């Protein structure tokens, strides 16, 4: 049985008599790497502040490391947790002095302080900065030093409130690479707030999406990316295609109606889905689930929805190009490898296809 590091049940936080956080259930096991995502004001920072006991909650149960924090578990939780904010606050002095602070506060022997400080600086590739003044560090260096300081006393839980948001993509990826390796090796539990879904896909095993202080989706990154639970989540993950849609349900069959008279069928598997089918007014479709058909394509033998259109624009990208196709009143974004679109230009006539099973109602 997995050890639970965090358990919340019915936790509510009010500010100025307004409910700002309402977590029915959330459990985090030891070693999980979790991204907490959501729009501005969704409650992400509030959740982390509650977990770090910086903000009181008015209702519910919060258990950290198996202890109810309302019944004396706060001291143990603080000893085993660490938090890093968006702005790294370094004190005057050297990098070594800054990273050593948590150990000095805990009255560690000097020899052990030196050993752990130099070890963690080496882990995050900044041991050569040990004697440099903290105020002379670049942004990326300061974030690495801040992360080293957060982990020098070897906590079991690390809370990250968008500490890498201001860094360039290469620097963020490098830091997340090192952090993920450290977390995996040491069974460290990490909750990372991030608006950047590329970071989420790269780092996290699980994504918790918040809106209005509530959890609206909790799943692995790929499911959140390709099967968003709501339009709000679809917008958050920058879904390529969010299309107006009406659905008719007849028995076990659902008929999707999109603009331009485009319609297709798929099975409506359960009565539970019936409500979702009839309430939905939009559907979403990842760009890499839409295929550009060539003559003789094997995809023509599959039960695909096909539509003819015109290329309205091509945007280069790393890994895949984005092709905007105007088809029967629909504007579709298709993602395809460069070699598949070399012969296409704006104005080219194309036929595209997708599987009905890839369409997600929101």
GROMACS .gro file of C-alpha atoms in nm:
model
  362
    1UNK     CA    1   0.000   0.000   0.000
    2UNK     CA    2   0.139   0.339  -0.102
    3UNK     CA    3   0.224   0.580   0.176
    4UNK     CA    4   0.007   0.891   0.163
    5UNK     CA    5   0.200   1.215   0.203
    6UNK     CA    6  -0.101   1.445   0.159
    7UNK     CA    7  -0.472   1.384   0.220
    8UNK     CA    8  -0.741   1.651   0.203
    9UNK     CA    9  -1.108   1.589   0.270
   10UNK     CA   10  -1.372   1.859   0.258
   11UNK     CA   11  -1.115   2.136   0.297
   12UNK     CA   12  -1.261   2.486   0.255
   13UNK     CA   13  -1.090   2.824   0.269
   14UNK     CA   14  -1.280   3.152   0.292
   15UNK     CA   15  -1.143   3.500   0.228
   16UNK     CA   16  -1.362   3.802   0.299
   17UNK     CA   17  -1.654   3.562   0.342
   18UNK     CA   18  -1.598   3.420  -0.007
   19UNK     CA   19  -1.514   3.055  -0.071
   20UNK     CA   20  -1.175   3.050  -0.244
   21UNK     CA   21  -1.080   2.683  -0.203
   22UNK     CA   22  -1.310   2.382  -0.189
   23UNK     CA   23  -1.130   2.047  -0.212
   24UNK     CA   24  -1.362   1.750  -0.167
   25UNK     CA   25  -1.091   1.484  -0.188
   26UNK     CA   26  -0.724   1.485  -0.279
   27UNK     CA   27  -0.462   1.227  -0.190
   28UNK     CA   28  -0.096   1.232  -0.289
   29UNK     CA   29   0.129   0.930  -0.251
   30UNK     CA   30   0.498   0.927  -0.171
   31UNK     CA   31   0.712   0.994  -0.477
   32UNK     CA   32   0.437   1.137  -0.696
   33UNK     CA   33   0.528   1.423  -0.929
   34UNK     CA   34   0.214   1.636  -0.959
   35UNK     CA   35   0.146   1.950  -1.158
   36UNK     CA   36  -0.125   2.183  -1.028
   37UNK     CA   37  -0.269   2.381  -1.316
   38UNK     CA   38  -0.549   2.627  -1.379
   39UNK     CA   39  -0.623   2.981  -1.489
   40UNK     CA   40  -0.529   3.285  -1.281
   41UNK     CA   41  -0.736   3.293  -0.963
   42UNK     CA   42  -0.818   2.921  -0.982
   43UNK     CA   43  -0.684   2.857  -0.630
   44UNK     CA   44  -0.346   2.702  -0.709
   45UNK     CA   45  -0.135   2.919  -0.479
   46UNK     CA   46  -0.404   2.903  -0.212
   47UNK     CA   47  -0.382   2.523  -0.217
   48UNK     CA   48  -0.003   2.527  -0.178
   49UNK     CA   49  -0.022   2.782   0.104
   50UNK     CA   50  -0.269   2.558   0.288
   51UNK     CA   51  -0.040   2.259   0.239
   52UNK     CA   52   0.254   2.459   0.372
   53UNK     CA   53   0.041   2.580   0.666
   54UNK     CA   54   0.085   2.944   0.567
   55UNK     CA   55  -0.291   2.985   0.529
   56UNK     CA   56  -0.554   2.843   0.767
   57UNK     CA   57  -0.851   2.646   0.640
   58UNK     CA   58  -1.194   2.682   0.800
   59UNK     CA   59  -1.345   2.338   0.732
   60UNK     CA   60  -1.235   1.987   0.656
   61UNK     CA   61  -0.943   1.758   0.730
   62UNK     CA   62  -0.581   1.801   0.622
   63UNK     CA   63  -0.343   1.515   0.691
   64UNK     CA   64   0.028   1.549   0.616
   65UNK     CA   65   0.263   1.254   0.661
   66UNK     CA   66  -0.016   1.063   0.833
   67UNK     CA   67  -0.087   1.329   1.096
   68UNK     CA   68  -0.384   1.566   1.126
   69UNK     CA   69  -0.224   1.912   1.115
   70UNK     CA   70  -0.509   2.051   1.327
   71UNK     CA   71  -0.414   1.810   1.606
   72UNK     CA   72  -0.045   1.871   1.649
   73UNK     CA   73   0.096   1.753   1.318
   74UNK     CA   74   0.227   2.092   1.206
   75UNK     CA   75   0.577   2.071   1.350
   76UNK     CA   76   0.649   1.736   1.188
   77UNK     CA   77   0.501   1.852   0.856
   78UNK     CA   78   0.716   2.167   0.851
   79UNK     CA   79   1.024   1.959   0.925
   80UNK     CA   80   0.955   1.730   0.630
   81UNK     CA   81   0.834   1.992   0.378
   82UNK     CA   82   0.989   2.269   0.172
   83UNK     CA   83   0.838   2.541  -0.045
   84UNK     CA   84   0.984   2.757  -0.321
   85UNK     CA   85   0.810   3.069  -0.452
   86UNK     CA   86   0.819   3.237  -0.792
   87UNK     CA   87   1.069   3.495  -0.673
   88UNK     CA   88   1.380   3.344  -0.519
   89UNK     CA   89   1.460   3.540  -0.204
   90UNK     CA   90   1.832   3.513  -0.136
   91UNK     CA   91   1.993   3.691   0.158
   92UNK     CA   92   2.315   3.892   0.143
   93UNK     CA   93   2.619   3.668   0.146
   94UNK     CA   94   2.759   3.388  -0.064
   95UNK     CA   95   2.576   3.108  -0.235
   96UNK     CA   96   2.717   2.871   0.026
   97UNK     CA   97   2.578   3.088   0.307
   98UNK     CA   98   2.232   3.090   0.150
   99UNK     CA   99   2.212   2.717   0.094
  100UNK     CA  100   2.347   2.646   0.443
  101UNK     CA  101   2.077   2.852   0.619
  102UNK     CA  102   1.815   2.574   0.664
  103UNK     CA  103   2.078   2.346   0.816
  104UNK     CA  104   2.205   2.617   1.050
  105UNK     CA  105   1.849   2.685   1.166
  106UNK     CA  106   1.825   2.316   1.249
  107UNK     CA  107   2.157   2.321   1.437
  108UNK     CA  108   2.334   2.070   1.214
  109UNK     CA  109   2.706   2.011   1.288
  110UNK     CA  110   2.935   2.222   1.069
  111UNK     CA  111   3.093   1.921   0.899
  112UNK     CA  112   2.752   1.788   0.799
  113UNK     CA  113   2.646   2.134   0.678
  114UNK     CA  114   2.946   2.156   0.448
  115UNK     CA  115   2.894   1.804   0.316
  116UNK     CA  116   2.523   1.850   0.238
  117UNK     CA  117   2.560   2.201   0.095
  118UNK     CA  118   2.833   2.102  -0.148
  119UNK     CA  119   2.649   1.783  -0.244
  120UNK     CA  120   2.325   1.962  -0.330
  121UNK     CA  121   2.509   2.240  -0.515
  122UNK     CA  122   2.679   1.975  -0.726
  123UNK     CA  123   2.346   1.803  -0.792
  124UNK     CA  124   2.207   2.123  -0.941
  125UNK     CA  125   2.531   2.205  -1.123
  126UNK     CA  126   2.614   2.519  -0.928
  127UNK     CA  127   2.892   2.400  -0.695
  128UNK     CA  128   3.131   2.635  -0.877
  129UNK     CA  129   2.917   2.924  -0.749
  130UNK     CA  130   2.962   2.842  -0.381
  131UNK     CA  131   3.182   3.145  -0.306
  132UNK     CA  132   2.999   3.391  -0.532
  133UNK     CA  133   2.785   3.665  -0.380
  134UNK     CA  134   2.416   3.581  -0.419
  135UNK     CA  135   2.335   3.927  -0.557
  136UNK     CA  136   2.571   3.861  -0.852
  137UNK     CA  137   2.378   3.558  -0.980
  138UNK     CA  138   2.184   3.549  -1.304
  139UNK     CA  139   1.815   3.458  -1.296
  140UNK     CA  140   1.876   3.096  -1.386
  141UNK     CA  141   2.162   3.064  -1.137
  142UNK     CA  142   1.949   3.215  -0.861
  143UNK     CA  143   1.670   2.963  -0.927
  144UNK     CA  144   1.914   2.672  -0.912
  145UNK     CA  145   2.056   2.802  -0.586
  146UNK     CA  146   1.705   2.850  -0.448
  147UNK     CA  147   1.617   2.494  -0.540
  148UNK     CA  148   1.937   2.367  -0.379
  149UNK     CA  149   1.848   2.556  -0.060
  150UNK     CA  150   1.496   2.410  -0.063
  151UNK     CA  151   1.633   2.056  -0.082
  152UNK     CA  152   1.952   2.078   0.125
  153UNK     CA  153   1.787   1.938   0.438
  154UNK     CA  154   1.636   1.652   0.236
  155UNK     CA  155   1.261   1.709   0.278
  156UNK     CA  156   1.007   1.450   0.167
  157UNK     CA  157   0.766   1.704   0.015
  158UNK     CA  158   0.854   1.994  -0.216
  159UNK     CA  159   0.597   2.262  -0.305
  160UNK     CA  160   0.683   2.481  -0.604
  161UNK     CA  161   0.477   2.794  -0.673
  162UNK     CA  162   0.584   2.868  -1.033
  163UNK     CA  163   0.949   2.931  -0.941
  164UNK     CA  164   1.073   2.883  -1.299
  165UNK     CA  165   0.809   3.088  -1.483
  166UNK     CA  166   1.046   3.376  -1.567
  167UNK     CA  167   1.316   3.153  -1.716
  168UNK     CA  168   1.363   3.080  -2.085
  169UNK     CA  169   1.253   2.743  -2.219
  170UNK     CA  170   1.602   2.590  -2.226
  171UNK     CA  171   1.677   2.693  -1.866
  172UNK     CA  172   1.339   2.567  -1.742
  173UNK     CA  173   1.385   2.233  -1.914
  174UNK     CA  174   1.736   2.190  -1.773
  175UNK     CA  175   1.624   2.262  -1.416
  176UNK     CA  176   1.319   2.037  -1.444
  177UNK     CA  177   1.541   1.759  -1.581
  178UNK     CA  178   1.768   1.777  -1.278
  179UNK     CA  179   1.476   1.808  -1.037
  180UNK     CA  180   1.291   1.511  -1.184
  181UNK     CA  181   1.603   1.297  -1.158
  182UNK     CA  182   1.658   1.397  -0.794
  183UNK     CA  183   1.292   1.342  -0.706
  184UNK     CA  184   1.283   0.999  -0.869
  185UNK     CA  185   1.605   0.883  -0.701
  186UNK     CA  186   1.497   1.003  -0.357
  187UNK     CA  187   1.123   0.922  -0.365
  188UNK     CA  188   1.058   1.295  -0.325
  189UNK     CA  189   0.698   1.410  -0.360
  190UNK     CA  190   0.664   1.728  -0.567
  191UNK     CA  191   0.369   1.957  -0.633
  192UNK     CA  192   0.452   2.204  -0.911
  193UNK     CA  193   0.228   2.495  -1.007
  194UNK     CA  194   0.269   2.574  -1.374
  195UNK     CA  195   0.080   2.750  -1.653
  196UNK     CA  196   0.314   2.602  -1.912
  197UNK     CA  197   0.167   2.273  -2.024
  198UNK     CA  198   0.488   2.171  -2.198
  199UNK     CA  199   0.652   2.176  -1.854
  200UNK     CA  200   0.361   1.975  -1.717
  201UNK     CA  201   0.396   1.710  -1.988
  202UNK     CA  202   0.770   1.692  -1.937
  203UNK     CA  203   0.777   1.678  -1.557
  204UNK     CA  204   0.455   1.547  -1.405
  205UNK     CA  205   0.305   1.201  -1.368
  206UNK     CA  206  -0.032   1.350  -1.277
  207UNK     CA  207  -0.215   1.678  -1.331
  208UNK     CA  208  -0.465   1.837  -1.092
  209UNK     CA  209  -0.664   2.111  -1.267
  210UNK     CA  210  -0.838   2.374  -1.054
  211UNK     CA  211  -1.113   2.623  -1.138
  212UNK     CA  212  -1.286   2.847  -0.886
  213UNK     CA  213  -1.103   2.667  -0.607
  214UNK     CA  214  -1.233   2.323  -0.704
  215UNK     CA  215  -1.072   2.026  -0.876
  216UNK     CA  216  -1.227   1.988  -1.221
  217UNK     CA  217  -0.990   1.721  -1.356
  218UNK     CA  218  -0.732   1.491  -1.200
  219UNK     CA  219  -0.557   1.257  -1.439
  220UNK     CA  220  -0.233   1.177  -1.620
  221UNK     CA  221  -0.101   1.458  -1.844
  222UNK     CA  222  -0.188   1.289  -2.174
  223UNK     CA  223  -0.551   1.239  -2.075
  224UNK     CA  224  -0.584   1.601  -1.963
  225UNK     CA  225  -0.422   1.712  -2.288
  226UNK     CA  226  -0.629   1.495  -2.523
  227UNK     CA  227  -0.947   1.437  -2.320
  228UNK     CA  228  -1.014   1.763  -2.131
  229UNK     CA  229  -1.307   1.738  -1.892
  230UNK     CA  230  -1.445   2.080  -1.984
  231UNK     CA  231  -1.406   2.368  -2.225
  232UNK     CA  232  -1.209   2.550  -1.957
  233UNK     CA  233  -0.953   2.270  -1.945
  234UNK     CA  234  -0.942   2.256  -2.326
  235UNK     CA  235  -0.854   2.626  -2.337
  236UNK     CA  236  -0.597   2.579  -2.060
  237UNK     CA  237  -0.409   2.308  -2.252
  238UNK     CA  238  -0.432   2.511  -2.574
  239UNK     CA  239  -0.639   2.251  -2.756
  240UNK     CA  240  -0.593   2.292  -3.132
  241UNK     CA  241  -0.959   2.263  -3.227
  242UNK     CA  242  -1.257   2.363  -3.013
  243UNK     CA  243  -1.562   2.347  -3.237
  244UNK     CA  244  -1.933   2.424  -3.193
  245UNK     CA  245  -2.121   2.097  -3.178
  246UNK     CA  246  -2.469   1.960  -3.117
  247UNK     CA  247  -2.536   1.593  -3.047
  248UNK     CA  248  -2.844   1.379  -3.098
  249UNK     CA  249  -2.866   1.052  -2.908
  250UNK     CA  250  -3.078   0.763  -3.026
  251UNK     CA  251  -3.035   0.440  -2.835
  252UNK     CA  252  -2.667   0.350  -2.844
  253UNK     CA  253  -2.589   0.587  -3.130
  254UNK     CA  254  -2.483   0.953  -3.115
  255UNK     CA  255  -2.492   1.185  -3.415
  256UNK     CA  256  -2.254   1.482  -3.402
  257UNK     CA  257  -2.354   1.797  -3.593
  258UNK     CA  258  -2.077   2.048  -3.668
  259UNK     CA  259  -2.097   2.374  -3.867
  260UNK     CA  260  -2.117   2.354  -4.244
  261UNK     CA  261  -2.349   2.054  -4.235
  262UNK     CA  262  -2.072   1.814  -4.132
  263UNK     CA  263  -2.219   1.522  -3.937
  264UNK     CA  264  -2.088   1.186  -3.820
  265UNK     CA  265  -2.191   0.902  -3.592
  266UNK     CA  266  -2.034   0.707  -3.309
  267UNK     CA  267  -2.155   0.475  -3.036
  268UNK     CA  268  -2.300   0.627  -2.721
  269UNK     CA  269  -2.180   0.355  -2.488
  270UNK     CA  270  -2.359   0.414  -2.156
  271UNK     CA  271  -2.659   0.591  -2.010
  272UNK     CA  272  -2.415   0.790  -1.795
  273UNK     CA  273  -2.278   0.944  -2.114
  274UNK     CA  274  -2.627   1.037  -2.230
  275UNK     CA  275  -2.635   1.349  -2.014
  276UNK     CA  276  -2.291   1.458  -2.135
  277UNK     CA  277  -2.388   1.406  -2.499
  278UNK     CA  278  -2.706   1.609  -2.472
  279UNK     CA  279  -2.559   1.894  -2.263
  280UNK     CA  280  -2.243   1.947  -2.468
  281UNK     CA  281  -2.233   2.245  -2.704
  282UNK     CA  282  -1.874   2.205  -2.821
  283UNK     CA  283  -1.622   1.936  -2.902
  284UNK     CA  284  -1.246   1.937  -2.924
  285UNK     CA  285  -0.998   1.753  -3.141
  286UNK     CA  286  -0.617   1.747  -3.114
  287UNK     CA  287  -0.439   1.864  -3.426
  288UNK     CA  288  -0.232   1.547  -3.447
  289UNK     CA  289  -0.554   1.342  -3.462
  290UNK     CA  290  -0.640   1.499  -3.799
  291UNK     CA  291  -0.463   1.348  -4.099
  292UNK     CA  292  -0.394   1.486  -4.444
  293UNK     CA  293  -0.494   1.214  -4.687
  294UNK     CA  294  -0.280   1.126  -4.985
  295UNK     CA  295  -0.381   0.908  -5.277
  296UNK     CA  296  -0.367   0.545  -5.176
  297UNK     CA  297  -0.353   0.627  -4.804
  298UNK     CA  298  -0.433   0.325  -4.588
  299UNK     CA  299  -0.642   0.555  -4.369
  300UNK     CA  300  -0.907   0.552  -4.642
  301UNK     CA  301  -0.983   0.193  -4.543
  302UNK     CA  302  -1.068   0.295  -4.186
  303UNK     CA  303  -1.399   0.435  -4.053
  304UNK     CA  304  -1.284   0.797  -4.065
  305UNK     CA  305  -1.467   1.127  -4.105
  306UNK     CA  306  -1.332   1.295  -4.419
  307UNK     CA  307  -1.373   1.652  -4.539
  308UNK     CA  308  -1.225   1.851  -4.827
  309UNK     CA  309  -1.080   2.195  -4.770
  310UNK     CA  310  -0.819   2.453  -4.858
  311UNK     CA  311  -0.490   2.529  -4.684
  312UNK     CA  312  -0.523   2.877  -4.532
  313UNK     CA  313  -0.184   2.893  -4.364
  314UNK     CA  314   0.122   2.695  -4.257
  315UNK     CA  315   0.317   2.767  -3.939
  316UNK     CA  316   0.657   2.598  -3.890
  317UNK     CA  317   0.722   2.429  -3.559
  318UNK     CA  318   0.963   2.200  -3.380
  319UNK     CA  319   0.850   1.841  -3.432
  320UNK     CA  320   0.538   1.932  -3.626
  321UNK     CA  321   0.404   2.205  -3.849
  322UNK     CA  322   0.062   2.362  -3.797
  323UNK     CA  323  -0.158   2.369  -4.104
  324UNK     CA  324  -0.479   2.571  -4.096
  325UNK     CA  325  -0.743   2.419  -4.319
  326UNK     CA  326  -1.070   2.592  -4.410
  327UNK     CA  327  -1.333   2.327  -4.479
  328UNK     CA  328  -1.710   2.367  -4.507
  329UNK     CA  329  -1.719   2.664  -4.274
  330UNK     CA  330  -1.482   2.500  -4.027
  331UNK     CA  331  -1.133   2.624  -3.949
  332UNK     CA  332  -0.927   2.319  -3.854
  333UNK     CA  333  -0.573   2.312  -3.718
  334UNK     CA  334  -0.377   2.008  -3.832
  335UNK     CA  335  -0.037   1.909  -3.691
  336UNK     CA  336   0.186   1.712  -3.925
  337UNK     CA  337   0.557   1.632  -3.971
  338UNK     CA  338   0.738   1.861  -4.213
  339UNK     CA  339   0.802   1.587  -4.468
  340UNK     CA  340   0.427   1.530  -4.504
  341UNK     CA  341   0.348   1.887  -4.605
  342UNK     CA  342   0.642   1.980  -4.831
  343UNK     CA  343   0.417   2.000  -5.135
  344UNK     CA  344   0.152   2.214  -4.964
  345UNK     CA  345   0.120   2.591  -4.989
  346UNK     CA  346  -0.152   2.837  -4.898
  347UNK     CA  347  -0.441   2.772  -5.133
  348UNK     CA  348  -0.365   2.401  -5.182
  349UNK     CA  349  -0.669   2.176  -5.190
  350UNK     CA  350  -0.650   1.897  -4.933
  351UNK     CA  351  -0.860   1.618  -4.791
  352UNK     CA  352  -0.836   1.564  -4.417
  353UNK     CA  353  -0.969   1.287  -4.197
  354UNK     CA  354  -1.017   1.205  -3.831
  355UNK     CA  355  -1.158   0.922  -3.623
  356UNK     CA  356  -1.489   0.993  -3.445
  357UNK     CA  357  -1.341   0.832  -3.133
  358UNK     CA  358  -1.083   1.112  -3.107
  359UNK     CA  359  -1.353   1.377  -3.064
  360UNK     CA  360  -1.402   1.488  -2.703
  361UNK     CA  361  -1.721   1.661  -2.592
  362UNK     CA  362  -1.685   1.960  -2.359
   0.00000   0.00000   0.00000
